[in-house]
Amino acid sequence: MAKSALISTSMGVGLATGLYGISFGALSVASGLDVLQTQVLSLLMFSGGSQFAFIGVIAASGIGGVGVGAAIVSAWLLGIRNGFYAVRMAPILNRIGLAKLLPALLTIDESTAVAAAQADEGDQKKGFWYTGLAVFVFWNIATLIGAFLGDAIGDPKAWGLDAAAAAAFLGLIWPRLVERQSLAVAAIAMVIAVSLTPALPAGVPVLVAGAVAIAFGALNLLAVKVK
Amino acid sequence: MIINLWAGIILASLAVYSWKIIGFLVPSSVLNRPIVSRTAALLTVALLSALLGIQGFTENSSFVIDARLPALAVGAILLFLRVPFIVMVIAAAATAALWRLFFG
């Protein structure tokens, strides 16, 4: 792909992702974080699914009790897919020692996807860097705008922000519901999490649902048999 | 154990970063086994679905059906129509806000 086409793809992905950073910023403030705390999540954690998970658990549990601990573990477990992206990107980026630190931060869904879509290794490397940096810049600017908006609008429920948070999770899970096993796990996880919510401290039901998924994965339950 | 929110933000950020840096450090043979990648994919689905359930259908630790249900239905239709993420989220929020305005 020509360099200019690659840059415009990366900017487009960055802009689109950034737009949903506005919803992250607003929802984060609505769940009880302040503007600076929200911004630090986007700067240091820099992984949408984990960030939404962190503020989602805080919103449900508050910051007392096991809430913050459960939020940490939820965010951590949701970040696992980035490890697999890093495995794919490491030989392409070919960085040594401390030079791995920055590309590791930028290893997310979007940078890996754009890199994977390129034909030769030079373009894969460029696609990763352009997209990773574009998303980082747009995501952080958008987070700041969203956080100030969220701070300004008052009652989050009157604006439907609680529904927006649920819709954000729906949008994140949607492309992953590709076959019977993931659909079954999604359904079971939701039933477990909702039905355990009255009985267990907030945040814990999410982790129980995650444990069930690990059992499904390890035993390969309900998988479509390959003929 | 009660953890301060700031400490939680830093710890969680480091925890998420740990996966990324581990991926750059370990030999690919360890993480590229089918059981490991399958379990990781299902873990992601389960956590997102659990969070969707709690964010969509609970309030103060009890099961609640309210304006969020029609909002999620609108969101699902828009996702099916391949509408961009941000448009879908705004439409869901607007649905819930209008629902509460008209139906209390």
Short mmCIF file of C-alpha atoms in Angstrom, two decimals:
data_model
loop_
_atom_site.label_atom_id
_atom_site.label_comp_id
_atom_site.label_asym_id
_atom_site.label_seq_id
_atom_site.Cartn_x
_atom_site.Cartn_y
_atom_site.Cartn_z
CA MET A 1 0.00 0.00 0.00
CA ALA A 2 1.24 3.51 -0.76
CA LYS A 3 2.48 5.46 2.25
CA SER A 4 -0.26 8.10 1.92
CA ALA A 5 -3.00 5.44 1.75
CA LEU A 6 -1.57 3.76 4.83
CA ILE A 7 -1.49 7.08 6.70
CA SER A 8 -5.10 7.87 5.75
CA THR A 9 -6.25 4.40 6.86
CA SER A 10 -4.46 4.87 10.17
CA MET A 11 -5.90 8.34 10.70
CA GLY A 12 -9.39 7.07 9.86
CA VAL A 13 -9.10 4.25 12.38
CA GLY A 14 -7.67 6.68 14.93
CA LEU A 15 -10.49 9.17 14.44
CA ALA A 16 -13.22 6.50 14.65
CA THR A 17 -11.72 5.01 17.81
CA GLY A 18 -11.21 8.46 19.25
CA LEU A 19 -14.90 9.22 18.86
CA TYR A 20 -15.76 6.41 21.14
CA GLY A 21 -13.13 7.67 23.56
CA ILE A 22 -15.59 10.53 24.17
CA SER A 23 -18.10 8.01 25.52
CA PHE A 24 -15.37 6.45 27.68
CA GLY A 25 -14.44 9.82 29.18
CA ALA A 26 -18.05 10.74 29.96
CA LEU A 27 -18.88 7.30 31.40
CA SER A 28 -15.73 7.21 33.51
CA VAL A 29 -16.61 10.49 35.21
CA ALA A 30 -20.19 9.25 35.66
CA SER A 31 -18.86 6.16 37.46
CA GLY A 32 -17.03 8.24 40.04
CA LEU A 33 -13.52 8.83 38.70
CA ASP A 34 -12.32 12.40 38.35
CA VAL A 35 -11.02 13.91 35.09
CA LEU A 36 -7.34 13.26 35.91
CA GLN A 37 -7.96 9.64 36.94
CA THR A 38 -9.92 9.10 33.72
CA GLN A 39 -7.08 10.58 31.67
CA VAL A 40 -4.44 8.44 33.40
CA LEU A 41 -6.41 5.31 32.45
CA SER A 42 -6.35 6.33 28.78
CA LEU A 43 -2.64 7.24 28.91
CA LEU A 44 -1.33 4.21 30.82
CA MET A 45 -3.85 1.40 30.43
CA PHE A 46 -4.67 2.31 26.81
CA SER A 47 -6.97 -0.61 26.04
CA GLY A 48 -10.67 0.17 25.54
CA GLY A 49 -12.14 -3.10 26.79
CA SER A 50 -10.07 -3.06 29.99
CA GLN A 51 -10.83 0.61 30.61
CA PHE A 52 -14.59 0.08 30.23
CA ALA A 53 -14.34 -2.97 32.50
CA PHE A 54 -12.47 -1.01 35.18
CA ILE A 55 -14.99 1.84 35.32
CA GLY A 56 -17.91 -0.60 34.93
CA VAL A 57 -16.95 -2.47 38.09
CA ILE A 58 -16.27 0.80 39.95
CA ALA A 59 -19.70 2.09 38.84
CA ALA A 60 -21.39 -1.06 40.18
CA SER A 61 -19.43 -1.35 43.42
CA GLY A 62 -18.13 2.05 44.42
CA ILE A 63 -14.60 2.34 45.74
CA GLY A 64 -15.12 0.63 49.08
CA GLY A 65 -14.91 -3.08 49.87
CA VAL A 66 -13.51 -5.37 47.21
CA GLY A 67 -14.65 -3.04 44.40
CA VAL A 68 -11.26 -1.64 43.36
CA GLY A 69 -9.59 -5.06 43.64
CA ALA A 70 -12.26 -6.65 41.44
CA ALA A 71 -11.94 -3.76 38.97
CA ILE A 72 -8.18 -4.38 38.72
CA VAL A 73 -8.61 -8.12 38.09
CA SER A 74 -11.42 -7.56 35.53
CA ALA A 75 -9.34 -5.03 33.59
CA TRP A 76 -6.31 -7.31 33.75
CA LEU A 77 -8.16 -10.38 32.46
CA LEU A 78 -9.76 -8.41 29.63
CA GLY A 79 -6.30 -7.26 28.53
CA ILE A 80 -5.16 -10.82 27.80
CA ARG A 81 -5.87 -10.63 24.07
CA ASN A 82 -3.26 -7.87 23.77
CA GLY A 83 -0.67 -10.49 24.77
CA PHE A 84 -1.60 -12.53 21.70
CA TYR A 85 -1.40 -9.46 19.48
CA ALA A 86 2.07 -8.77 20.90
CA VAL A 87 3.19 -12.29 20.01
CA ARG A 88 2.11 -11.62 16.42
CA MET A 89 3.71 -8.18 16.23
CA ALA A 90 7.03 -8.94 17.99
CA PRO A 91 8.80 -10.64 15.02
CA ILE A 92 7.50 -7.96 12.59
CA LEU A 93 8.59 -5.01 14.72
CA ASN A 94 11.86 -6.72 15.67
CA ARG A 95 12.74 -4.48 18.63
CA ILE A 96 15.42 -5.27 21.21
CA GLY A 97 15.51 -4.58 24.95
CA LEU A 98 13.96 -1.32 26.16
CA ALA A 99 12.88 -0.47 22.61
CA LYS A 100 10.04 -2.94 23.19
CA LEU A 101 8.39 -0.75 25.84
CA LEU A 102 6.66 1.77 23.54
CA PRO A 103 5.36 -0.68 20.91
CA ALA A 104 4.05 -2.85 23.76
CA LEU A 105 1.90 0.07 24.97
CA LEU A 106 0.56 0.59 21.43
CA THR A 107 -0.31 -3.10 20.95
CA ILE A 108 -4.12 -3.03 20.82
CA ASP A 109 -6.97 -4.30 18.60
CA GLU A 110 -6.69 -1.52 16.03
CA SER A 111 -2.91 -1.32 15.51
CA THR A 112 -2.69 -5.11 15.16
CA ALA A 113 -5.68 -5.25 12.80
CA VAL A 114 -4.27 -2.61 10.42
CA ALA A 115 -0.84 -4.26 10.48
CA ALA A 116 -2.36 -7.69 9.80
CA ALA A 117 -4.22 -6.31 6.77
CA GLN A 118 -0.98 -5.29 4.99
CA ALA A 119 0.73 -7.53 2.45
CA ASP A 120 4.45 -7.05 3.11
CA GLU A 121 6.40 -6.75 6.33
CA GLY A 122 7.48 -3.14 5.76
CA ASP A 123 3.85 -2.01 5.45
CA GLN A 124 2.84 -4.14 8.43
CA LYS A 125 5.42 -2.34 10.54
CA LYS A 126 4.32 1.10 9.30
CA GLY A 127 0.64 0.22 9.69
CA PHE A 128 1.23 -0.75 13.31
CA TRP A 129 3.10 2.45 14.18
CA TYR A 130 0.84 4.90 12.31
CA THR A 131 -2.35 3.34 13.68
CA GLY A 132 -1.03 2.83 17.21
CA LEU A 133 0.13 6.45 17.45
CA ALA A 134 -3.01 7.86 15.75
CA VAL A 135 -5.32 5.94 18.08
CA PHE A 136 -3.23 6.94 21.11
CA VAL A 137 -3.46 10.65 20.28
CA PHE A 138 -7.17 10.67 19.30
CA TRP A 139 -8.19 8.36 22.16
CA ASN A 140 -6.55 10.61 24.75
CA ILE A 141 -7.87 13.89 23.32
CA ALA A 142 -11.35 12.34 23.12
CA THR A 143 -11.11 11.02 26.69
CA LEU A 144 -10.38 14.54 27.93
CA ILE A 145 -13.29 16.05 25.98
CA GLY A 146 -15.62 13.28 27.20
CA ALA A 147 -14.51 13.63 30.81
CA PHE A 148 -15.23 17.38 30.81
CA LEU A 149 -18.60 16.78 29.09
CA GLY A 150 -19.45 14.09 31.64
CA ASP A 151 -18.50 16.47 34.45
CA ALA A 152 -20.73 19.20 33.02
CA ILE A 153 -23.99 17.36 32.33
CA GLY A 154 -25.09 16.44 35.86
CA ASP A 155 -27.35 13.39 36.37
CA PRO A 156 -25.94 10.63 34.13
CA LYS A 157 -29.18 8.62 34.12
CA ALA A 158 -31.27 11.47 32.72
CA TRP A 159 -28.95 11.46 29.69
CA GLY A 160 -29.09 7.68 29.38
CA LEU A 161 -25.38 7.32 30.19
CA ASP A 162 -26.01 4.08 32.11
CA ALA A 163 -27.59 2.66 28.94
CA ALA A 164 -24.64 4.00 26.93
CA ALA A 165 -22.25 2.03 29.15
CA ALA A 166 -24.26 -1.16 28.58
CA ALA A 167 -24.37 -0.42 24.83
CA ALA A 168 -20.58 0.05 24.83
CA PHE A 169 -20.15 -3.50 26.20
CA LEU A 170 -22.66 -4.76 23.62
CA GLY A 171 -20.61 -3.12 20.87
CA LEU A 172 -17.36 -4.61 22.18
CA ILE A 173 -18.76 -8.14 22.39
CA TRP A 174 -20.76 -8.07 19.12
CA PRO A 175 -17.95 -8.94 16.67
CA ARG A 176 -16.76 -11.76 18.96
CA LEU A 177 -20.04 -13.71 18.87
CA VAL A 178 -19.02 -15.67 15.82
CA GLU A 179 -19.83 -19.30 16.62
CA ARG A 180 -21.79 -21.57 18.92
CA GLN A 181 -19.13 -21.82 21.63
CA SER A 182 -18.71 -18.07 22.10
CA LEU A 183 -22.49 -17.51 22.00
CA ALA A 184 -23.02 -20.19 24.65
CA VAL A 185 -20.27 -18.78 26.85
CA ALA A 186 -21.67 -15.25 26.47
CA ALA A 187 -25.17 -16.37 27.47
CA ILE A 188 -23.98 -18.43 30.45
CA ALA A 189 -21.63 -15.66 31.62
CA MET A 190 -24.43 -13.09 31.56
CA VAL A 191 -26.87 -15.32 33.48
CA ILE A 192 -24.19 -16.16 36.07
CA ALA A 193 -23.12 -12.55 36.55
CA VAL A 194 -26.64 -11.16 36.85
CA SER A 195 -27.95 -13.93 39.11
CA LEU A 196 -24.94 -13.79 41.46
CA THR A 197 -25.07 -9.99 41.73
CA PRO A 198 -27.49 -9.89 44.72
CA ALA A 199 -25.45 -12.51 46.59
CA LEU A 200 -21.80 -11.54 46.10
CA PRO A 201 -19.79 -8.33 46.53
CA ALA A 202 -19.91 -6.17 43.36
CA GLY A 203 -17.25 -7.10 40.82
CA VAL A 204 -16.94 -10.70 42.00
CA PRO A 205 -19.74 -12.11 39.75
CA VAL A 206 -17.79 -10.91 36.69
CA LEU A 207 -14.77 -12.91 37.84
CA VAL A 208 -16.90 -16.04 38.47
CA ALA A 209 -18.22 -15.73 34.90
CA GLY A 210 -14.61 -15.50 33.70
CA ALA A 211 -13.71 -18.68 35.59
CA VAL A 212 -16.54 -20.54 33.82
CA ALA A 213 -15.14 -19.37 30.47
CA ILE A 214 -11.73 -20.76 31.40
CA ALA A 215 -13.35 -24.15 32.10
CA PHE A 216 -15.13 -24.01 28.72
CA GLY A 217 -11.88 -23.16 26.97
CA ALA A 218 -9.75 -25.76 28.72
CA LEU A 219 -12.28 -28.58 28.15
CA ASN A 220 -13.40 -27.18 24.75
CA LEU A 221 -17.07 -27.61 25.70
CA LEU A 222 -19.79 -27.02 23.06
CA ALA A 223 -17.23 -26.54 20.30
CA VAL A 224 -18.33 -27.22 16.75
CA LYS A 225 -16.70 -30.49 15.76
CA VAL A 226 -14.37 -30.32 12.79
CA LYS A 227 -15.31 -33.04 10.28
CA MET B 1 -9.15 -5.69 51.04
CA ILE B 2 -9.78 -2.02 50.39
CA ILE B 3 -7.54 -0.48 47.75
CA ASN B 4 -7.27 3.24 47.18
CA LEU B 5 -8.71 4.28 43.78
CA TRP B 6 -5.49 5.92 42.59
CA ALA B 7 -3.46 2.84 43.55
CA GLY B 8 -6.06 0.73 41.74
CA ILE B 9 -5.74 2.81 38.56
CA ILE B 10 -1.95 2.46 38.51
CA LEU B 11 -1.99 -1.25 39.43
CA ALA B 12 -4.67 -2.06 36.84
CA SER B 13 -2.75 -0.13 34.15
CA LEU B 14 0.44 -2.04 34.94
CA ALA B 15 -1.52 -5.31 34.99
CA VAL B 16 -2.97 -4.65 31.52
CA TYR B 17 0.47 -3.58 30.26
CA SER B 18 1.98 -6.81 31.63
CA TRP B 19 0.15 -8.87 28.94
CA LYS B 20 1.47 -6.62 26.21
CA ILE B 21 5.09 -6.80 27.34
CA ILE B 22 4.85 -10.55 28.06
CA GLY B 23 3.78 -11.04 24.45
CA PHE B 24 6.94 -9.29 23.29
CA LEU B 25 9.17 -11.31 25.63
CA VAL B 26 7.96 -14.93 25.58
CA PRO B 27 8.63 -17.31 22.68
CA SER B 28 5.54 -17.46 20.43
CA SER B 29 5.28 -21.25 20.86
CA VAL B 30 3.99 -20.79 24.42
CA LEU B 31 1.01 -18.57 23.57
CA ASN B 32 0.22 -19.98 20.15
CA ARG B 33 -1.17 -23.28 21.43
CA PRO B 34 -4.87 -23.74 20.51
CA ILE B 35 -6.02 -24.33 24.09
CA VAL B 36 -4.41 -21.08 25.26
CA SER B 37 -5.75 -18.89 22.45
CA ARG B 38 -9.22 -20.49 22.61
CA THR B 39 -9.46 -19.98 26.38
CA ALA B 40 -8.28 -16.37 26.09
CA ALA B 41 -10.90 -15.63 23.42
CA LEU B 42 -13.69 -17.18 25.50
CA LEU B 43 -12.50 -15.35 28.62
CA THR B 44 -12.83 -12.05 26.75
CA VAL B 45 -16.37 -12.93 25.60
CA ALA B 46 -17.43 -14.02 29.10
CA LEU B 47 -16.10 -10.93 30.86
CA LEU B 48 -17.69 -8.55 28.35
CA SER B 49 -21.00 -10.42 28.52
CA ALA B 50 -20.97 -10.43 32.33
CA LEU B 51 -20.25 -6.69 32.34
CA LEU B 52 -23.04 -6.15 29.79
CA GLY B 53 -25.46 -8.05 32.05
CA ILE B 54 -24.51 -6.11 35.15
CA GLN B 55 -24.44 -2.73 33.44
CA GLY B 56 -27.69 -3.44 31.56
CA PHE B 57 -29.86 -5.32 34.03
CA THR B 58 -28.80 -4.59 37.61
CA GLU B 59 -28.91 -1.61 39.91
CA ASN B 60 -27.73 -1.48 43.52
CA SER B 61 -27.07 -5.24 43.44
CA SER B 62 -30.55 -6.26 42.31
CA PHE B 63 -32.02 -7.40 39.00
CA VAL B 64 -33.75 -4.47 37.26
CA ILE B 65 -35.45 -4.13 33.88
CA ASP B 66 -35.83 -0.48 32.90
CA ALA B 67 -35.15 1.98 30.06
CA ARG B 68 -31.81 0.26 29.41
CA LEU B 69 -33.60 -2.72 27.79
CA PRO B 70 -35.14 -0.75 24.88
CA ALA B 71 -31.84 1.12 24.62
CA LEU B 72 -29.93 -2.16 24.18
CA ALA B 73 -32.51 -3.38 21.65
CA VAL B 74 -31.90 -0.24 19.58
CA GLY B 75 -28.14 -0.77 19.99
CA ALA B 76 -28.40 -4.39 18.78
CA ILE B 77 -30.40 -3.38 15.70
CA LEU B 78 -27.87 -0.67 14.83
CA LEU B 79 -24.95 -3.08 15.31
CA PHE B 80 -26.71 -5.53 13.00
CA LEU B 81 -26.93 -2.69 10.45
CA ARG B 82 -23.18 -2.08 10.90
CA VAL B 83 -23.60 1.46 12.19
CA PRO B 84 -20.38 2.97 13.69
CA PHE B 85 -19.77 2.31 17.40
CA ILE B 86 -20.18 5.92 18.55
CA VAL B 87 -23.48 6.38 16.67
CA MET B 88 -24.82 3.18 18.23
CA VAL B 89 -23.80 4.28 21.75
CA ILE B 90 -25.36 7.74 21.34
CA ALA B 91 -28.58 6.22 19.93
CA ALA B 92 -28.80 3.84 22.90
CA ALA B 93 -28.29 6.71 25.36
CA ALA B 94 -30.91 8.82 23.58
CA THR B 95 -33.38 5.91 23.63
CA ALA B 96 -32.99 5.49 27.40
CA ALA B 97 -33.17 9.24 28.03
CA LEU B 98 -36.35 9.66 25.94
CA TRP B 99 -37.89 6.52 27.47
CA ARG B 100 -37.39 7.97 30.96
CA LEU B 101 -38.73 11.34 29.85
CA PHE B 102 -41.96 9.85 28.52
CA PHE B 103 -42.50 6.78 30.71
CA GLY B 104 -40.91 8.02 33.95
#
